PDB file of C-alpha atoms in Angstrom:
ATOM      1  CA  UNK A   1     211.002  55.325  13.216  1.00 63.00           C
ATOM      2  CA  UNK A   2     211.997  59.226  12.380  1.00 81.00           C
ATOM      3  CA  UNK A   3     214.323  60.996  10.716  1.00 84.00           C
ATOM      4  CA  UNK A   4     215.928  62.239  14.540  1.00 80.00           C
ATOM      5  CA  UNK A   5     215.629  58.874  15.409  1.00 83.00           C
ATOM      6  CA  UNK A   6     217.949  56.906  13.151  1.00 87.00           C
ATOM      7  CA  UNK A   7     219.944  60.517  13.649  1.00 87.00           C
ATOM      8  CA  UNK A   8     220.453  59.464  17.600  1.00 82.00           C
ATOM      9  CA  UNK A   9     220.869  55.726  16.810  1.00 86.00           C
ATOM     10  CA  UNK A  10     223.730  56.754  14.003  1.00 90.00           C
ATOM     11  CA  UNK A  11     225.303  59.120  16.565  1.00 86.00           C
ATOM     12  CA  UNK A  12     225.290  56.501  19.577  1.00 85.00           C
ATOM     13  CA  UNK A  13     226.744  54.056  17.636  1.00 89.00           C
ATOM     14  CA  UNK A  14     229.424  56.001  15.899  1.00 89.00           C
ATOM     15  CA  UNK A  15     230.620  57.081  19.376  1.00 85.00           C
ATOM     16  CA  UNK A  16     230.163  53.589  21.189  1.00 86.00           C
ATOM     17  CA  UNK A  17     232.117  51.628  17.691  1.00 89.00           C
ATOM     18  CA  UNK A  18     234.678  55.042  18.264  1.00 88.00           C
ATOM     19  CA  UNK A  19     235.493  55.461  22.133  1.00 84.00           C
ATOM     20  CA  UNK A  20     234.158  51.869  23.749  1.00 84.00           C
ATOM     21  CA  UNK A  21     233.131  52.264  27.198  1.00 80.00           C
ATOM     22  CA  UNK A  22     233.732  56.067  27.264  1.00 81.00           C
ATOM     23  CA  UNK A  23     231.339  55.940  24.780  1.00 83.00           C
ATOM     24  CA  UNK A  24     228.812  55.086  26.321  1.00 84.00           C
ATOM     25  CA  UNK A  25     228.773  57.716  29.264  1.00 83.00           C
ATOM     26  CA  UNK A  26     228.827  60.021  26.475  1.00 82.00           C
ATOM     27  CA  UNK A  27     226.176  59.047  25.056  1.00 84.00           C
ATOM     28  CA  UNK A  28     224.181  58.853  27.988  1.00 84.00           C
ATOM     29  CA  UNK A  29     225.844  62.283  29.404  1.00 84.00           C
ATOM     30  CA  UNK A  30     224.127  64.038  25.994  1.00 84.00           C
ATOM     31  CA  UNK A  31     221.236  62.075  25.881  1.00 86.00           C
ATOM     32  CA  UNK A  32     220.712  63.058  29.931  1.00 87.00           C
ATOM     33  CA  UNK A  33     221.533  67.142  28.596  1.00 86.00           C
ATOM     34  CA  UNK A  34     218.933  66.532  25.504  1.00 86.00           C
ATOM     35  CA  UNK A  35     216.142  65.352  27.657  1.00 89.00           C
ATOM     36  CA  UNK A  36     216.790  67.987  30.453  1.00 89.00           C
ATOM     37  CA  UNK A  37     216.481  70.440  27.731  1.00 88.00           C
ATOM     38  CA  UNK A  38     213.416  69.744  26.625  1.00 88.00           C
ATOM     39  CA  UNK A  39     212.058  69.309  29.618  1.00 88.00           C
ATOM     40  CA  UNK A  40     213.522  72.603  30.982  1.00 88.00           C
ATOM     41  CA  UNK A  41     211.750  74.167  28.450  1.00 87.00           C
ATOM     42  CA  UNK A  42     208.628  72.039  28.606  1.00 89.00           C
ATOM     43  CA  UNK A  43     207.895  72.965  32.044  1.00 86.00           C
ATOM     44  CA  UNK A  44     208.930  77.116  31.386  1.00 85.00           C
ATOM     45  CA  UNK A  45     206.022  76.270  29.401  1.00 87.00           C
ATOM     46  CA  UNK A  46     203.550  75.283  31.651  1.00 87.00           C
ATOM     47  CA  UNK A  47     204.088  78.116  33.843  1.00 84.00           C
ATOM     48  CA  UNK A  48     206.634  76.872  36.779  1.00 82.00           C
ATOM     49  CA  UNK A  49     209.063  79.550  37.514  1.00 78.00           C
ATOM     50  CA  UNK A  50     211.941  79.995  35.677  1.00 77.00           C
ATOM     51  CA  UNK A  51     214.361  80.731  38.236  1.00 75.00           C
ATOM     52  CA  UNK A  52     213.571  77.694  40.056  1.00 79.00           C
ATOM     53  CA  UNK A  53     213.867  75.630  36.229  1.00 84.00           C
ATOM     54  CA  UNK A  54     217.030  76.338  35.457  1.00 81.00           C
ATOM     55  CA  UNK A  55     218.507  76.722  38.887  1.00 80.00           C
ATOM     56  CA  UNK A  56     217.575  72.376  39.320  1.00 83.00           C
ATOM     57  CA  UNK A  57     218.327  71.740  35.416  1.00 85.00           C
ATOM     58  CA  UNK A  58     221.116  73.743  35.690  1.00 83.00           C
ATOM     59  CA  UNK A  59     222.908  71.165  38.616  1.00 82.00           C
ATOM     60  CA  UNK A  60     221.569  68.622  37.071  1.00 84.00           C
ATOM     61  CA  UNK A  61     223.314  69.210  33.627  1.00 84.00           C
ATOM     62  CA  UNK A  62     226.562  70.175  35.157  1.00 82.00           C
ATOM     63  CA  UNK A  63     226.186  66.866  37.546  1.00 81.00           C
ATOM     64  CA  UNK A  64     225.995  64.456  34.696  1.00 81.00           C
ATOM     65  CA  UNK A  65     228.564  66.151  32.756  1.00 79.00           C
ATOM     66  CA  UNK A  66     230.904  66.491  35.744  1.00 81.00           C
ATOM     67  CA  UNK A  67     230.165  62.476  36.687  1.00 80.00           C
ATOM     68  CA  UNK A  68     230.338  60.468  33.274  1.00 78.00           C
ATOM     69  CA  UNK A  69     232.964  62.657  31.874  1.00 74.00           C
ATOM     70  CA  UNK A  70     235.770  61.915  34.877  1.00 76.00           C
ATOM     71  CA  UNK A  71     237.047  58.549  36.085  1.00 73.00           C
ATOM     72  CA  UNK A  72     238.683  59.862  39.450  1.00 76.00           C
ATOM     73  CA  UNK A  73     234.979  60.805  41.559  1.00 76.00           C
ATOM     74  CA  UNK A  74     237.327  63.033  43.724  1.00 78.00           C
ATOM     75  CA  UNK A  75     238.385  64.825  41.041  1.00 78.00           C
ATOM     76  CA  UNK A  76     234.520  64.958  40.171  1.00 79.00           C
ATOM     77  CA  UNK A  77     233.446  66.287  43.837  1.00 80.00           C
ATOM     78  CA  UNK A  78     235.633  69.064  43.272  1.00 82.00           C
ATOM     79  CA  UNK A  79     234.971  70.206  40.285  1.00 80.00           C
ATOM     80  CA  UNK A  80     231.232  70.141  41.055  1.00 80.00           C
ATOM     81  CA  UNK A  81     231.607  71.908  43.989  1.00 82.00           C
ATOM     82  CA  UNK A  82     233.258  74.806  42.585  1.00 82.00           C
ATOM     83  CA  UNK A  83     230.625  74.842  40.007  1.00 79.00           C
ATOM     84  CA  UNK A  84     228.300  75.006  43.193  1.00 80.00           C
ATOM     85  CA  UNK A  85     229.864  77.760  43.627  1.00 82.00           C
ATOM     86  CA  UNK A  86     229.785  79.725  40.208  1.00 79.00           C
ATOM     87  CA  UNK A  87     225.704  78.962  39.780  1.00 76.00           C
ATOM     88  CA  UNK A  88     225.591  80.607  43.439  1.00 78.00           C
ATOM     89  CA  UNK A  89     227.596  83.511  42.665  1.00 78.00           C
ATOM     90  CA  UNK A  90     225.320  83.725  38.963  1.00 74.00           C
ATOM     91  CA  UNK A  91     222.468  83.246  40.879  1.00 72.00           C
ATOM     92  CA  UNK A  92     222.932  86.232  44.044  1.00 72.00           C
ATOM     93  CA  UNK A  93     223.933  88.609  40.677  1.00 68.00           C
ATOM     94  CA  UNK A  94     220.896  87.023  38.779  1.00 67.00           C
ATOM     95  CA  UNK A  95     218.402  88.185  41.635  1.00 66.00           C
ATOM     96  CA  UNK A  96     219.556  91.478  41.997  1.00 60.00           C
ATOM     97  CA  UNK A  97     219.211  92.343  38.562  1.00 60.00           C
ATOM     98  CA  UNK A  98     215.214  91.069  38.989  1.00 59.00           C
ATOM     99  CA  UNK A  99     215.303  92.839  41.887  1.00 57.00           C
ATOM    100  CA  UNK A 100     216.598  96.174  40.485  1.00 55.00           C
ATOM    101  CA  UNK A 101     213.594  96.955  38.468  1.00 53.00           C
ATOM    102  CA  UNK A 102     211.356  96.529  41.642  1.00 53.00           C
ATOM    103  CA  UNK A 103     213.262  99.502  43.789  1.00 51.00           C
ATOM    104  CA  UNK A 104     212.654 101.599  40.496  1.00 51.00           C
ATOM    105  CA  UNK A 105     208.952 100.711  40.260  1.00 50.00           C
ATOM    106  CA  UNK A 106     209.532  99.315  36.646  1.00 47.00           C
ATOM    107  CA  UNK A 107     208.220  96.598  37.072  1.00 46.00           C
ATOM    108  CA  UNK A 108     205.683  96.052  39.130  1.00 50.00           C
ATOM    109  CA  UNK A 109     203.242  93.512  37.051  1.00 49.00           C
ATOM    110  CA  UNK A 110     206.017  90.939  37.440  1.00 47.00           C
ATOM    111  CA  UNK A 111     206.942  89.922  41.205  1.00 52.00           C
ATOM    112  CA  UNK A 112     210.228  88.298  42.648  1.00 53.00           C
ATOM    113  CA  UNK A 113     208.673  84.658  43.589  1.00 54.00           C
ATOM    114  CA  UNK A 114     211.019  84.727  46.464  1.00 53.00           C
ATOM    115  CA  UNK A 115     210.116  80.740  47.884  1.00 53.00           C
ATOM    116  CA  UNK A 116     211.911  79.734  44.585  1.00 56.00           C
ATOM    117  CA  UNK A 117     215.304  82.024  45.701  1.00 60.00           C
ATOM    118  CA  UNK A 118     214.690  80.846  49.209  1.00 61.00           C
ATOM    119  CA  UNK A 119     214.348  76.779  47.797  1.00 62.00           C
ATOM    120  CA  UNK A 120     217.727  77.290  45.002  1.00 60.00           C
ATOM    121  CA  UNK A 121     219.752  78.454  48.045  1.00 63.00           C
ATOM    122  CA  UNK A 122     218.640  75.975  50.467  1.00 66.00           C
ATOM    123  CA  UNK A 123     219.971  73.396  47.439  1.00 65.00           C
ATOM    124  CA  UNK A 124     223.082  74.619  46.893  1.00 65.00           C
ATOM    125  CA  UNK A 125     224.180  74.893  51.056  1.00 67.00           C
ATOM    126  CA  UNK A 126     222.848  71.562  51.340  1.00 67.00           C
ATOM    127  CA  UNK A 127     224.908  70.669  48.446  1.00 65.00           C
ATOM    128  CA  UNK A 128     228.309  72.159  50.217  1.00 63.00           C
ATOM    129  CA  UNK A 129     227.382  70.342  54.137  1.00 66.00           C
ATOM    130  CA  UNK A 130     226.813  67.202  52.376  1.00 64.00           C
ATOM    131  CA  UNK A 131     229.941  64.769  52.838  1.00 56.00           C
TER     132      UNK A 131
END
């Protein structure tokens, strides 16, 4: 057993001992977030579009943090929709930031993949329209 595995087991035992059922949810959320960050690093290093990877991983991390941390699901739904709005605003400004050098002919070697951007926008719109 490695030292990192032992530290995770000790951390999980302490969180569960102190908080009980809420500790189990907190530890599960922490483990999911850690796994998603490792997966995100791996996918970006393999050459996937970083805009798509960061966008999807951000949504998964927000989902796990919000829904595992709240006992009232109505509050969690409102918080998740609010966070989707913030992600959409930040994503649009982020895309403009990457589009600006293309107009200035500064970034001819790194074209922006517009299919990725449309997929992210479709995910955000689908989340708004789903009941």
